[in-house]
Coordinates of C-alpha atoms in Angstrom, one line a residue:
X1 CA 120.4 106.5 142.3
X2 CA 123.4 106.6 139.9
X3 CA 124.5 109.9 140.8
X4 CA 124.5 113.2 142.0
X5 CA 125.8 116.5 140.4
X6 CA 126.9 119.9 141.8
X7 CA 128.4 123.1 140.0
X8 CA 131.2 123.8 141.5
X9 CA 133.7 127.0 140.8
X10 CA 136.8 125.3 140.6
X11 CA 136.5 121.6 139.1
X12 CA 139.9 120.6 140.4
X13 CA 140.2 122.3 144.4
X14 CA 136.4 120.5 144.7
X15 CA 137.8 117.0 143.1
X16 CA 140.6 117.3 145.7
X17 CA 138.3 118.0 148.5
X18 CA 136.8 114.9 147.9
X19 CA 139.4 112.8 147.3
X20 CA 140.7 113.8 150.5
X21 CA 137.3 113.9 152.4
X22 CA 135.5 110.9 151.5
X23 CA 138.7 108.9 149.2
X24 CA 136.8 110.0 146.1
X25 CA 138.2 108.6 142.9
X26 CA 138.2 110.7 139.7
X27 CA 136.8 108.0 136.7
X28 CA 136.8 110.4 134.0
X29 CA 136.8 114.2 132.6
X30 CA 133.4 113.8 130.2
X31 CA 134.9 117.5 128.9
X32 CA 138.2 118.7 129.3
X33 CA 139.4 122.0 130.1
X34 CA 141.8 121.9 127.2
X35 CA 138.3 121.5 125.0
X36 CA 136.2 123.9 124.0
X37 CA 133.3 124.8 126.6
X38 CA 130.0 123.9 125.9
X39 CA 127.8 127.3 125.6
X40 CA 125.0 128.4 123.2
X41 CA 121.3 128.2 122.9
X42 CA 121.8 124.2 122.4
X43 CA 123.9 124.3 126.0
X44 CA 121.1 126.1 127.2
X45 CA 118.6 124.1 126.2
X46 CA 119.8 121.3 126.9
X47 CA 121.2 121.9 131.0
X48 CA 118.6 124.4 131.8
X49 CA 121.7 126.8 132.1
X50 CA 121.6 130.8 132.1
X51 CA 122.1 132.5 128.7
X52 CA 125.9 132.8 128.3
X53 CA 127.2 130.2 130.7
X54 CA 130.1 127.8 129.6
X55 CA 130.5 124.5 130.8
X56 CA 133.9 124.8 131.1
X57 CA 134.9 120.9 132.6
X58 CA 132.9 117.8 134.0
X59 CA 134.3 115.2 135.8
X60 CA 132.8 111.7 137.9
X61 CA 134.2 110.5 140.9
X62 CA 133.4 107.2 142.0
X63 CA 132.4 107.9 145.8
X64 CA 132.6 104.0 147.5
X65 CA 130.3 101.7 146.1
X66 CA 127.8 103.9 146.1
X67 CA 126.2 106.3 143.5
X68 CA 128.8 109.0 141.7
X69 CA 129.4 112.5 142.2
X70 CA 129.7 114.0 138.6
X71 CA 131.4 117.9 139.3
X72 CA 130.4 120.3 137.0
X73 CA 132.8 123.8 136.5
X74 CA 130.6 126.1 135.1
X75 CA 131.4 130.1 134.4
X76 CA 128.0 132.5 134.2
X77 CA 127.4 136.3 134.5
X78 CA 124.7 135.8 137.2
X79 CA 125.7 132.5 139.1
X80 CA 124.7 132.5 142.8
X81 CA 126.1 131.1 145.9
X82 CA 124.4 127.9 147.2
X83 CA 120.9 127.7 148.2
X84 CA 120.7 127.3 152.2
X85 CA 119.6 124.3 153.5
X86 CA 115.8 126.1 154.1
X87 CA 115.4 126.9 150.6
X88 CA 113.7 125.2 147.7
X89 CA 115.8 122.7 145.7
X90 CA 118.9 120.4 146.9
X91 CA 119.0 120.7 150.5
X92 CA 122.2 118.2 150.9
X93 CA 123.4 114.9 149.9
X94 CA 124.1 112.1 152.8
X95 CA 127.2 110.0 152.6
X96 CA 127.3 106.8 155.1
X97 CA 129.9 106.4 157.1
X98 CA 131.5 103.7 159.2
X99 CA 133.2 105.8 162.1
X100 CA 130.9 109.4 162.3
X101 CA 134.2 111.2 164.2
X102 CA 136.8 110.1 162.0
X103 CA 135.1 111.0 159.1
X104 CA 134.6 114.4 161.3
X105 CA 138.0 114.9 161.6
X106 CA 138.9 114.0 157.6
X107 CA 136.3 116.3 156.4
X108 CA 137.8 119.3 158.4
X109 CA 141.2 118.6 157.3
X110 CA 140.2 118.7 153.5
X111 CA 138.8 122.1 154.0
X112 CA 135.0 121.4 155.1
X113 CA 133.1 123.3 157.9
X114 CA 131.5 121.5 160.1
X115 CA 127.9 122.1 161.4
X116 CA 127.1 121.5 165.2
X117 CA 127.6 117.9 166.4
X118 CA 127.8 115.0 166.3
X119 CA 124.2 114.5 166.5
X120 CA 122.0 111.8 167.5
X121 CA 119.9 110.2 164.8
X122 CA 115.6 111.4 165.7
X123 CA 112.7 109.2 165.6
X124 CA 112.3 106.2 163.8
X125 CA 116.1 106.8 162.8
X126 CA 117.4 106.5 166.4
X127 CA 119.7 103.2 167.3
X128 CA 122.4 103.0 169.5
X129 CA 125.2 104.3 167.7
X130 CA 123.5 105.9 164.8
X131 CA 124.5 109.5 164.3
X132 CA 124.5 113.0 161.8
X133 CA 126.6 115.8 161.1
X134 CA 126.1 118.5 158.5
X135 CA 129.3 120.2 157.2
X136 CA 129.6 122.6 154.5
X137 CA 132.4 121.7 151.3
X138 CA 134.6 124.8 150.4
X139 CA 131.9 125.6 147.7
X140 CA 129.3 125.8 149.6
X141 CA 127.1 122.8 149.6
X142 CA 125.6 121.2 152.5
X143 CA 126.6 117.5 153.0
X144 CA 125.5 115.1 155.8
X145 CA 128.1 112.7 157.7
X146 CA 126.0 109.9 159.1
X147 CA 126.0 106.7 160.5
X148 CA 123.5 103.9 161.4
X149 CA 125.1 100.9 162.6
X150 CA 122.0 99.5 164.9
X151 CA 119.0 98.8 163.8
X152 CA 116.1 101.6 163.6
X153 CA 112.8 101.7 164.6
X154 CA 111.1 102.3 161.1
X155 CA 112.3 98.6 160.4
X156 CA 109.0 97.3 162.9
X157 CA 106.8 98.9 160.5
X158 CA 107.9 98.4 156.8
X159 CA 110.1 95.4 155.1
X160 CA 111.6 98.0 153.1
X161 CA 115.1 98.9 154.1
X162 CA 117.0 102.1 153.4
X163 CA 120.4 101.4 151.2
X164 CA 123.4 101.0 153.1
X165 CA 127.2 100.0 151.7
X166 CA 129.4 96.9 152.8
X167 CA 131.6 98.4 155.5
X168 CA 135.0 99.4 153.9
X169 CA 138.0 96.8 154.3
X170 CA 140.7 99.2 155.5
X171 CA 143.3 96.9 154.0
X172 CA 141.4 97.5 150.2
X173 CA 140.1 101.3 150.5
X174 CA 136.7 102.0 148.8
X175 CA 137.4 99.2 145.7

């Protein structure tokens, strides 16, 4: 995966959630809210958006050495509050953590909710230290905390592995 992108309703408060969350680090602004929006039938068309929405700015955030975040601020007549997690579509995005309570703790104090937990990881998932936590970002979208430092059971009955990052040098940040 090379990325993942959520509509958000203010481009800059989500970026600095983030930042502050997971050490997100804004690349680039592929439109800029000094520039015109992007709107129109060829807008439309193109982003599957409702008639009269403006892309008003889009930015990526490099997110560890992992896939991207790309934030999208989008105004619209009939935009909707974010699906819950039981309905059809994006139910959350997962990002892997080294130490499930601090990143707890940081995702609180940049303005998420967290869901009950921590939680044990189920099933073939389950390892001595390997943990979950759901928390909801200011906007509304569901994103899982998790952990997996030991080894899970699933690895006894495939050679495929899940993708994990190189544990993060404290002394270098998420370079």
């Amino acid at each position: 995966m090379d990325h993942i992108g959520i509509a958000v309703p203010n481009l800059d408060e989500a970026s600095h959630f983030l930042e502050r969350a997971f050490d997100a680090k804004p690349m680039y602004d592929n439109i800029k809210r000094s520039e015109p929006p992007q709107t129109g039938p060829n807008a439309e068309a193109m982003l599957g958006i409702s008639s009269g929405t403006k892309l008003v700015t889009m930015r990526m955030l490099q997110l560890g050495n992992g896939p991207g975040i790309e934030l999208f601020e989008m105004h619209g007549s009939d935009q909707h509050k974010p699906a819950r997690p039981s309905d059809f579509g994006l139910q959350h995005f997962a990002v892997y953590v080294d130490d499930l309570a601090y990143a707890s703790e940081r995702f609180q104090a940049a303005g998420g909710t967290l869901l009950e937990g921590p939680n044990e990881m189920l099933g073939l998932e389950k390892g001595p230290g390997n943990g979950w936590r759901y928390g909801r970002t200011p906007w509304g979208s569901i994103v899982e905390l998790m952990t997996s430092p030991s080894p899970e059971d699933y690895e006894r009955e495939t050679p495929l592995r899940r993708w994990k990052p190189a544990p993060v040098d404290p002394a270098k940040g998420n370079e």
